[in-house]
PDB file of C-alpha atoms in Angstrom:
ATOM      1  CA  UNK A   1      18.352  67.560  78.825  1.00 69.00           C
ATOM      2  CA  UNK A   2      16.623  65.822  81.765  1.00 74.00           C
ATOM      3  CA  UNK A   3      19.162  65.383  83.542  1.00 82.00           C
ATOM      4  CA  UNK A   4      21.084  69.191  82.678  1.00 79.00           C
ATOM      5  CA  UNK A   5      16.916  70.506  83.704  1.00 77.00           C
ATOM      6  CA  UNK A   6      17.128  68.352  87.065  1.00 83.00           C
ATOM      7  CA  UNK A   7      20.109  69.461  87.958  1.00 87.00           C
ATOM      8  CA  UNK A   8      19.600  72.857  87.647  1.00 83.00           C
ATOM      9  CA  UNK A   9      16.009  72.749  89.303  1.00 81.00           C
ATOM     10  CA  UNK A  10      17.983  70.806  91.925  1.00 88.00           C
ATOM     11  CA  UNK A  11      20.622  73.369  92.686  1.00 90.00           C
ATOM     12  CA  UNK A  12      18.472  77.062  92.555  1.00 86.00           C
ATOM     13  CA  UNK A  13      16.195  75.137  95.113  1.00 88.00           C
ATOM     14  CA  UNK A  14      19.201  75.446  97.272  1.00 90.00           C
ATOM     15  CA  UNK A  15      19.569  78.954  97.057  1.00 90.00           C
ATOM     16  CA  UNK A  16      22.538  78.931  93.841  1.00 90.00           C
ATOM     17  CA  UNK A  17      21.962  81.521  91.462  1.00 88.00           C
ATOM     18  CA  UNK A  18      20.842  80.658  88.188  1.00 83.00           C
ATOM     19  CA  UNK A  19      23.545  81.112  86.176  1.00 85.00           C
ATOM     20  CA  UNK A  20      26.026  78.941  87.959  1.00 89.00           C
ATOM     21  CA  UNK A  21      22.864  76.361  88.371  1.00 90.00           C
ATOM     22  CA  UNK A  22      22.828  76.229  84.190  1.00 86.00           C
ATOM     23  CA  UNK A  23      26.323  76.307  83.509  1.00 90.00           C
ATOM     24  CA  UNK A  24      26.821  73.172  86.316  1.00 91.00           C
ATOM     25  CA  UNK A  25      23.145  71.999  84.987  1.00 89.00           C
ATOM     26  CA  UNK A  26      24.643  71.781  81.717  1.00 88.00           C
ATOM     27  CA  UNK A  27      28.142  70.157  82.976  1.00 91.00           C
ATOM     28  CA  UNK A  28      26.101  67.339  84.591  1.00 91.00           C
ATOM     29  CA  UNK A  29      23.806  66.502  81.574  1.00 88.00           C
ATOM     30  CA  UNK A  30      26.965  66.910  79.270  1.00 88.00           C
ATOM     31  CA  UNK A  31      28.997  63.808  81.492  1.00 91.00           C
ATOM     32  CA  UNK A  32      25.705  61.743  81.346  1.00 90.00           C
ATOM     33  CA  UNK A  33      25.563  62.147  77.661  1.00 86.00           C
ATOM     34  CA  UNK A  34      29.164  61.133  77.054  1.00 87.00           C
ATOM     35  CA  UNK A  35      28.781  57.628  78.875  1.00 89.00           C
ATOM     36  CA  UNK A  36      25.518  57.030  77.089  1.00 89.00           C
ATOM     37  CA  UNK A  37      26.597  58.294  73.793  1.00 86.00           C
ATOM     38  CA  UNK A  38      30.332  56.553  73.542  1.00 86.00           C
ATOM     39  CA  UNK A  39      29.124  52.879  72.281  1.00 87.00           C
ATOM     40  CA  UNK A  40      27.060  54.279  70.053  1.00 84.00           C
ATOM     41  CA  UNK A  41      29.588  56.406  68.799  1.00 81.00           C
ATOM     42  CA  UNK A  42      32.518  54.326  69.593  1.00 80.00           C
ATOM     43  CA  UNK A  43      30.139  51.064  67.343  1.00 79.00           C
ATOM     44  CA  UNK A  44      29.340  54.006  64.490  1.00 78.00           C
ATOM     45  CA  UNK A  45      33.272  55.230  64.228  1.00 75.00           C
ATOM     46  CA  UNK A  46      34.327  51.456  63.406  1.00 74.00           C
ATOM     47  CA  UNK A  47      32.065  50.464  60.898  1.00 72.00           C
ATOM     48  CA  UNK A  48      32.792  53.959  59.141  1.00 72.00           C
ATOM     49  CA  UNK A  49      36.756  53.735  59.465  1.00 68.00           C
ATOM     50  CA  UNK A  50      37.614  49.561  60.146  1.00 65.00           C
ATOM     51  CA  UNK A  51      38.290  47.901  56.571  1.00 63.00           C
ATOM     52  CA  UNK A  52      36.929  44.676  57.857  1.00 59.00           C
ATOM     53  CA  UNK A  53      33.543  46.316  57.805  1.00 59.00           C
ATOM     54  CA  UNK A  54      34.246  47.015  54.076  1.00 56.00           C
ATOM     55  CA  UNK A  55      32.549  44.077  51.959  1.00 52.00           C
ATOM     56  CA  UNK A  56      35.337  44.986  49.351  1.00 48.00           C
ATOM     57  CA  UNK A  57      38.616  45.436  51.711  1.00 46.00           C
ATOM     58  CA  UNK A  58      37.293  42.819  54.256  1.00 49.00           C
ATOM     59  CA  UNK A  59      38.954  39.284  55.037  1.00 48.00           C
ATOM     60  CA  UNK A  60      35.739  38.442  56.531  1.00 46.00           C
ATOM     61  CA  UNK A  61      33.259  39.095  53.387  1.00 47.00           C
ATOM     62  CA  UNK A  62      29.884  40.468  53.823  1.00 49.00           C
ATOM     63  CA  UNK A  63      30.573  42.354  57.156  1.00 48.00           C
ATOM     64  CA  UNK A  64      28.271  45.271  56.179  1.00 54.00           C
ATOM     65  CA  UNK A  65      25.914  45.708  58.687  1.00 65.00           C
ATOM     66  CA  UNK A  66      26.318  47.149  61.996  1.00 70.00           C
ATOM     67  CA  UNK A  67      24.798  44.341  63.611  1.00 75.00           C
ATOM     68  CA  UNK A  68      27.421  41.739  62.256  1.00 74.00           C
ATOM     69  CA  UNK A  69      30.074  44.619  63.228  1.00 72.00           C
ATOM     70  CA  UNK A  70      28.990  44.610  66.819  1.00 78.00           C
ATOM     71  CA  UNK A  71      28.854  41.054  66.928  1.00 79.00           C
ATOM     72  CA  UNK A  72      32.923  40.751  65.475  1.00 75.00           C
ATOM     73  CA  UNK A  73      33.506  44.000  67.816  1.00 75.00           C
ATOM     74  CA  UNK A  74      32.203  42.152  70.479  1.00 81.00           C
ATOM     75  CA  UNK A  75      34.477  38.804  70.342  1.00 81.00           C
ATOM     76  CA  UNK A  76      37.667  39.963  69.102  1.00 78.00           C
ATOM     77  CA  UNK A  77      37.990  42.758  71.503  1.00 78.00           C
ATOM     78  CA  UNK A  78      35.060  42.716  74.204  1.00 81.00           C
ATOM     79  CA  UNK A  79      32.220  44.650  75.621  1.00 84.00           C
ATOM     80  CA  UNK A  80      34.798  47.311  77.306  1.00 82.00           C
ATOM     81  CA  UNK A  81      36.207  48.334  73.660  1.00 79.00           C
ATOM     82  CA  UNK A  82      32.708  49.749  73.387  1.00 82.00           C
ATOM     83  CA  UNK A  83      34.056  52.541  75.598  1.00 85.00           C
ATOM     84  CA  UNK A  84      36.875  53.410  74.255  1.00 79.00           C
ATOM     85  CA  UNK A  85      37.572  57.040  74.823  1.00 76.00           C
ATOM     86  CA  UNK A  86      34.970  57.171  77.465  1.00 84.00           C
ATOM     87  CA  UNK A  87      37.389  59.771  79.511  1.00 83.00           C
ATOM     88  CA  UNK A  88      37.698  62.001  76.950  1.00 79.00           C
ATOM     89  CA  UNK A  89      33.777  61.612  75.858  1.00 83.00           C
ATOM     90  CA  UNK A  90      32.796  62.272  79.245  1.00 89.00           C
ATOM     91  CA  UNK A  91      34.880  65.577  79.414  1.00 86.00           C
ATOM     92  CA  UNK A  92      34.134  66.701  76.431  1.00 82.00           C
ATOM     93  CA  UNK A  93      30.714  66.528  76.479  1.00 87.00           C
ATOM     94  CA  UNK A  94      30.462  68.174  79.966  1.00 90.00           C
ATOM     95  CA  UNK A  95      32.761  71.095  78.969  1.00 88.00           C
ATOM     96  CA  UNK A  96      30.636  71.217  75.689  1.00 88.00           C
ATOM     97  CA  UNK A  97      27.349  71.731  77.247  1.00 89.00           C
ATOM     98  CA  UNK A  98      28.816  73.912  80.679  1.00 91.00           C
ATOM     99  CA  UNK A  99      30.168  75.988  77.611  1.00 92.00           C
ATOM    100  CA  UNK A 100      26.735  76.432  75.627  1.00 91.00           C
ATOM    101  CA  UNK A 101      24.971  77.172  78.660  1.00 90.00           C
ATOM    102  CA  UNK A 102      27.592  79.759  80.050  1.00 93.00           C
ATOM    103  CA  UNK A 103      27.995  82.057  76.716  1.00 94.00           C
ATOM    104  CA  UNK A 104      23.926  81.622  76.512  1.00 91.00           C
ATOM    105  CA  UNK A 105      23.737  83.073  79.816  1.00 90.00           C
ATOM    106  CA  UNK A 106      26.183  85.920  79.328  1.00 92.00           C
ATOM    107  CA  UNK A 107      24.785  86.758  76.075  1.00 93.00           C
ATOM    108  CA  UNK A 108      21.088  86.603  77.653  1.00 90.00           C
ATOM    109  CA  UNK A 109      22.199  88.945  80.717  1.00 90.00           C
ATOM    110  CA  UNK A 110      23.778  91.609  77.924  1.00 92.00           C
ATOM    111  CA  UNK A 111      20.480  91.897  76.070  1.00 91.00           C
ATOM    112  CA  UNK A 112      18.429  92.042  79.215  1.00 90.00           C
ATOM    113  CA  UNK A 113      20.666  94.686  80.724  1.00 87.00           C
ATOM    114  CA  UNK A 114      19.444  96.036  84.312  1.00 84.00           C
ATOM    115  CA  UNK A 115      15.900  94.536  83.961  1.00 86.00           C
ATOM    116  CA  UNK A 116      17.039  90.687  84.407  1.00 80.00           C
ATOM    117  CA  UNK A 117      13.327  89.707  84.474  1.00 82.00           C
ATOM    118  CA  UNK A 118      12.691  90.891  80.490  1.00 86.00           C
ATOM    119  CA  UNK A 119      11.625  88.484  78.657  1.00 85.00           C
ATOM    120  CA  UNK A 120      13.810  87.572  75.196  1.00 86.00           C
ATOM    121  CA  UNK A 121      12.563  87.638  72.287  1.00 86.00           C
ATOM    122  CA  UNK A 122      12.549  85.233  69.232  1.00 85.00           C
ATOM    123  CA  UNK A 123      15.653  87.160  67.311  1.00 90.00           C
ATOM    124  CA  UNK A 124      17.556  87.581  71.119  1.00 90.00           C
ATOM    125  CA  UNK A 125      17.370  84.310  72.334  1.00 88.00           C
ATOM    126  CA  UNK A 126      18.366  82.885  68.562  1.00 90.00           C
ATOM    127  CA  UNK A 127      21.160  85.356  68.745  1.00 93.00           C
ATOM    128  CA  UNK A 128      21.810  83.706  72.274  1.00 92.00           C
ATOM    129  CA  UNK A 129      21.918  80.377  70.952  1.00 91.00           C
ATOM    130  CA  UNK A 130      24.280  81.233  68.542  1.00 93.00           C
ATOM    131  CA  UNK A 131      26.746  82.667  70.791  1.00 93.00           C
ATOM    132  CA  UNK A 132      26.420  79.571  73.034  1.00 92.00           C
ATOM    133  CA  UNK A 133      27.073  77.242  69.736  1.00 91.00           C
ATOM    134  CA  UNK A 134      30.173  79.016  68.904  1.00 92.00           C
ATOM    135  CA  UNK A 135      31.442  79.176  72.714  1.00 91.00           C
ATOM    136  CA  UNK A 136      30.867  75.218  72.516  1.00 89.00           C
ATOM    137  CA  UNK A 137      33.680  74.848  70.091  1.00 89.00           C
ATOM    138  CA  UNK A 138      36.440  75.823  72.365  1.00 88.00           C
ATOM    139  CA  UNK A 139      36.282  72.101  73.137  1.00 83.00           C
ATOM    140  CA  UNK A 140      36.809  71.203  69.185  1.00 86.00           C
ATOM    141  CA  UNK A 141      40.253  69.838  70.031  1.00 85.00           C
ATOM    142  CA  UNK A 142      38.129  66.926  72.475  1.00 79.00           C
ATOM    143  CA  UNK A 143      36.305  66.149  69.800  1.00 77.00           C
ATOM    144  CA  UNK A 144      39.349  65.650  67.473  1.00 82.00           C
ATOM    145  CA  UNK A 145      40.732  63.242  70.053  1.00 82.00           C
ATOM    146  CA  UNK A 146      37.737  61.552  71.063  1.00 76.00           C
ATOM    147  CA  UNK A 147      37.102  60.558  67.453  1.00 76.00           C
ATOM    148  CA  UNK A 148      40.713  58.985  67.342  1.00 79.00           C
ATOM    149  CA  UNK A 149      40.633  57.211  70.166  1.00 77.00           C
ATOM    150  CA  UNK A 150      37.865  55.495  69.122  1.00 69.00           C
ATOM    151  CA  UNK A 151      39.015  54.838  65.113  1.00 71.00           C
ATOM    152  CA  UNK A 152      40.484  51.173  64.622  1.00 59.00           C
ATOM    153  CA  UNK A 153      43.531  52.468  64.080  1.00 63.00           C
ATOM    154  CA  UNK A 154      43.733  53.483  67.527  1.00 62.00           C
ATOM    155  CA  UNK A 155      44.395  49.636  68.591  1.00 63.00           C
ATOM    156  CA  UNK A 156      43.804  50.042  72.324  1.00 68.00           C
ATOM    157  CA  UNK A 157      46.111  52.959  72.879  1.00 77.00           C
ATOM    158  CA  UNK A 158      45.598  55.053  75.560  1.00 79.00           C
ATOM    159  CA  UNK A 159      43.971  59.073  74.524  1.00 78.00           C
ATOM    160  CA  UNK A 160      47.756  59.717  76.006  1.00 85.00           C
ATOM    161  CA  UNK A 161      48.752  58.058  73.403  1.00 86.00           C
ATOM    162  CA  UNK A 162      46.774  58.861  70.618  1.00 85.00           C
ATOM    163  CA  UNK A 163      47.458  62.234  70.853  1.00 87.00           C
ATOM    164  CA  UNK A 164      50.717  62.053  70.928  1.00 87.00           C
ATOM    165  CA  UNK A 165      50.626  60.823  68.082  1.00 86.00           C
ATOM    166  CA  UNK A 166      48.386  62.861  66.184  1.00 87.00           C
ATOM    167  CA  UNK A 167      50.708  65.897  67.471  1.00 88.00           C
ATOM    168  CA  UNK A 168      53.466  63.874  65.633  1.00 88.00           C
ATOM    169  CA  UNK A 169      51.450  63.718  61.957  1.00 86.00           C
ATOM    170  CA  UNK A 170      50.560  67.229  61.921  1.00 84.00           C
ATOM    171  CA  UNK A 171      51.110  69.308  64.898  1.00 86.00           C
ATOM    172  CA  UNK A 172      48.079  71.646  66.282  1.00 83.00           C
ATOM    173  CA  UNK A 173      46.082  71.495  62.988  1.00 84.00           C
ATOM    174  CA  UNK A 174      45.236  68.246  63.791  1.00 85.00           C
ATOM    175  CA  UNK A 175      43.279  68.584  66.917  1.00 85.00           C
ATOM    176  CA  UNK A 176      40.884  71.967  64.994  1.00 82.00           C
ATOM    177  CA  UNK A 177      40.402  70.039  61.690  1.00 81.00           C
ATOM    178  CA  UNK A 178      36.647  70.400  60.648  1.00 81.00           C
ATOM    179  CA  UNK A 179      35.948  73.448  63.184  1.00 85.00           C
ATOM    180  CA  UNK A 180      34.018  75.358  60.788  1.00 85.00           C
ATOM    181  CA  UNK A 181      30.958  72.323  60.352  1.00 86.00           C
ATOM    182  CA  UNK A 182      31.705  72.105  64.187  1.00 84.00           C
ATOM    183  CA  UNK A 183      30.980  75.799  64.517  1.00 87.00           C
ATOM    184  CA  UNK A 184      27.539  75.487  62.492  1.00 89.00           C
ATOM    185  CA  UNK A 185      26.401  72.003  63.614  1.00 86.00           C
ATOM    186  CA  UNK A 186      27.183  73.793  67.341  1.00 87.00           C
ATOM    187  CA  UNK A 187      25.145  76.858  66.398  1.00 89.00           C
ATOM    188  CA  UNK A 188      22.190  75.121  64.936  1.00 86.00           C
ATOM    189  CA  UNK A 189      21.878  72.582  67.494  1.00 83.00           C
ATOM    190  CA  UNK A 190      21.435  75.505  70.608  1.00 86.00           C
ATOM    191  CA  UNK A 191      19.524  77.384  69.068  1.00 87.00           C
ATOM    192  CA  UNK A 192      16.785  74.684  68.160  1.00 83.00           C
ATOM    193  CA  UNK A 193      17.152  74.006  71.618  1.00 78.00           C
ATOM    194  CA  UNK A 194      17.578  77.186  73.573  1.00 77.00           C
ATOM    195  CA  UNK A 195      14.996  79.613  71.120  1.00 74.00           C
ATOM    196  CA  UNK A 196      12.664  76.727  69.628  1.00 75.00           C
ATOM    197  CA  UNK A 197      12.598  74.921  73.131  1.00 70.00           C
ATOM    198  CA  UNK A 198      11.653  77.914  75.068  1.00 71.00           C
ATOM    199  CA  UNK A 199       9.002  78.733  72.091  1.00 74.00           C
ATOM    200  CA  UNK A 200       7.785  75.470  72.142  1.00 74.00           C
ATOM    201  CA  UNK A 201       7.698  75.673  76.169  1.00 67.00           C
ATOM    202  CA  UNK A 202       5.450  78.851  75.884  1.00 72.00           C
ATOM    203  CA  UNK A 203       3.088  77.606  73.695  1.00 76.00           C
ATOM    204  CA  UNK A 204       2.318  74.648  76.154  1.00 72.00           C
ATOM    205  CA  UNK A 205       2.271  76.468  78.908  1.00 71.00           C
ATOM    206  CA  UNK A 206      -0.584  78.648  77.306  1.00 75.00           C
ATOM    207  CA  UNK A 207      -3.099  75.826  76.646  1.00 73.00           C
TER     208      UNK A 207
END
């Protein structure tokens, strides 16, 4: 969020209105996230879908913590298999967050009609939110191929590559599976952020 706020501070300063400012705000903050967030994601995906991180499956017995899996992670492959699927991460995340911030700010500008300087309120900018959660999942086939990339299975292919052949196992269905949770998890997530956060912002800017 720092850096989405920043950016968007940055850019109305120079005269751009504020709707392009959030949707590019929220581009910028979305890219930043991605390179941040792939280890982490790229370290949790392994120890959930690699069998040697199974104490039961594994060759290597008692490789059940995510420490010891970082460690093996680490010296079999190297520090740059951390980023694995840092293209895709980086794109998805950025069209994920230009996305929430774009159908927010069409939704906002519908409810607040020819008086653009109305304030929301609580029920609006939730309904906002909401909008701008399900807009976010346009980029649900990203997801679907980040998450491969980055599965053990993947064995250094390239995203080219692993979607090739996840078109192969099951065609288009493969790249939407889960889109309802995505939908929800989308929803929830803006709107604590787009109708709590501005709540929340209120309230501290009245003490």
């Amino acid at each position: 969020m720092f850096t989405q706020n920043e950016t968007e501070h940055r850019l109305k300063q120079v005269g751009m209105p504020r709707h392009y400012a959030e949707v590019l705000g929220g581009i910028m903050g979305g890219v930043s996230q991605g390179v941040f967030m792939t280890p982490t994601q790229r370290l949790k995906t392994i120890v959930m879908t690699d069998p040697r991180m199974n104490a039961e499956k594994a060759e290597i017995k008692g490789v059940v913590n995510t420490s010891k899996a970082l460690m093996i992670l680490l010296k079999q492959e190297g520090i740059g298999s951390l980023f694995n699927g840092l293209g895709p991460m980086m794109a998805k995340r950025g069209m994920d967050w230009g996305l929430r911030f774009y159908f927010v700010g069409v939704a906002r500008r519908a409810f607040q009609g020819e008086d653009k300087t109305r304030k929301l309120s609580m029920l609006e900018n939730t309904t906002c939110a909401i909008i701008g959660g399900m807009g976010s999942t346009l980029t649900m086939p990203m997801d679907t191929l980040v998450a491969n990339c980055q599965k053990s299975s993947a064995g250094g292919q390239s995203w080219i590559q692993v979607a090739r052949g996840m078109w192969q196992i099951g065609g288009p269905n493969m790249f939407v599976k889960g889109w309802s949770m995505r939908a929800l998890h989308a929803s929830y997530h803006t709107v604590f952020m787009v109708a709590v956060g501005d709540k929340v912002y209120d309230l501290y800017k009245a003490l």
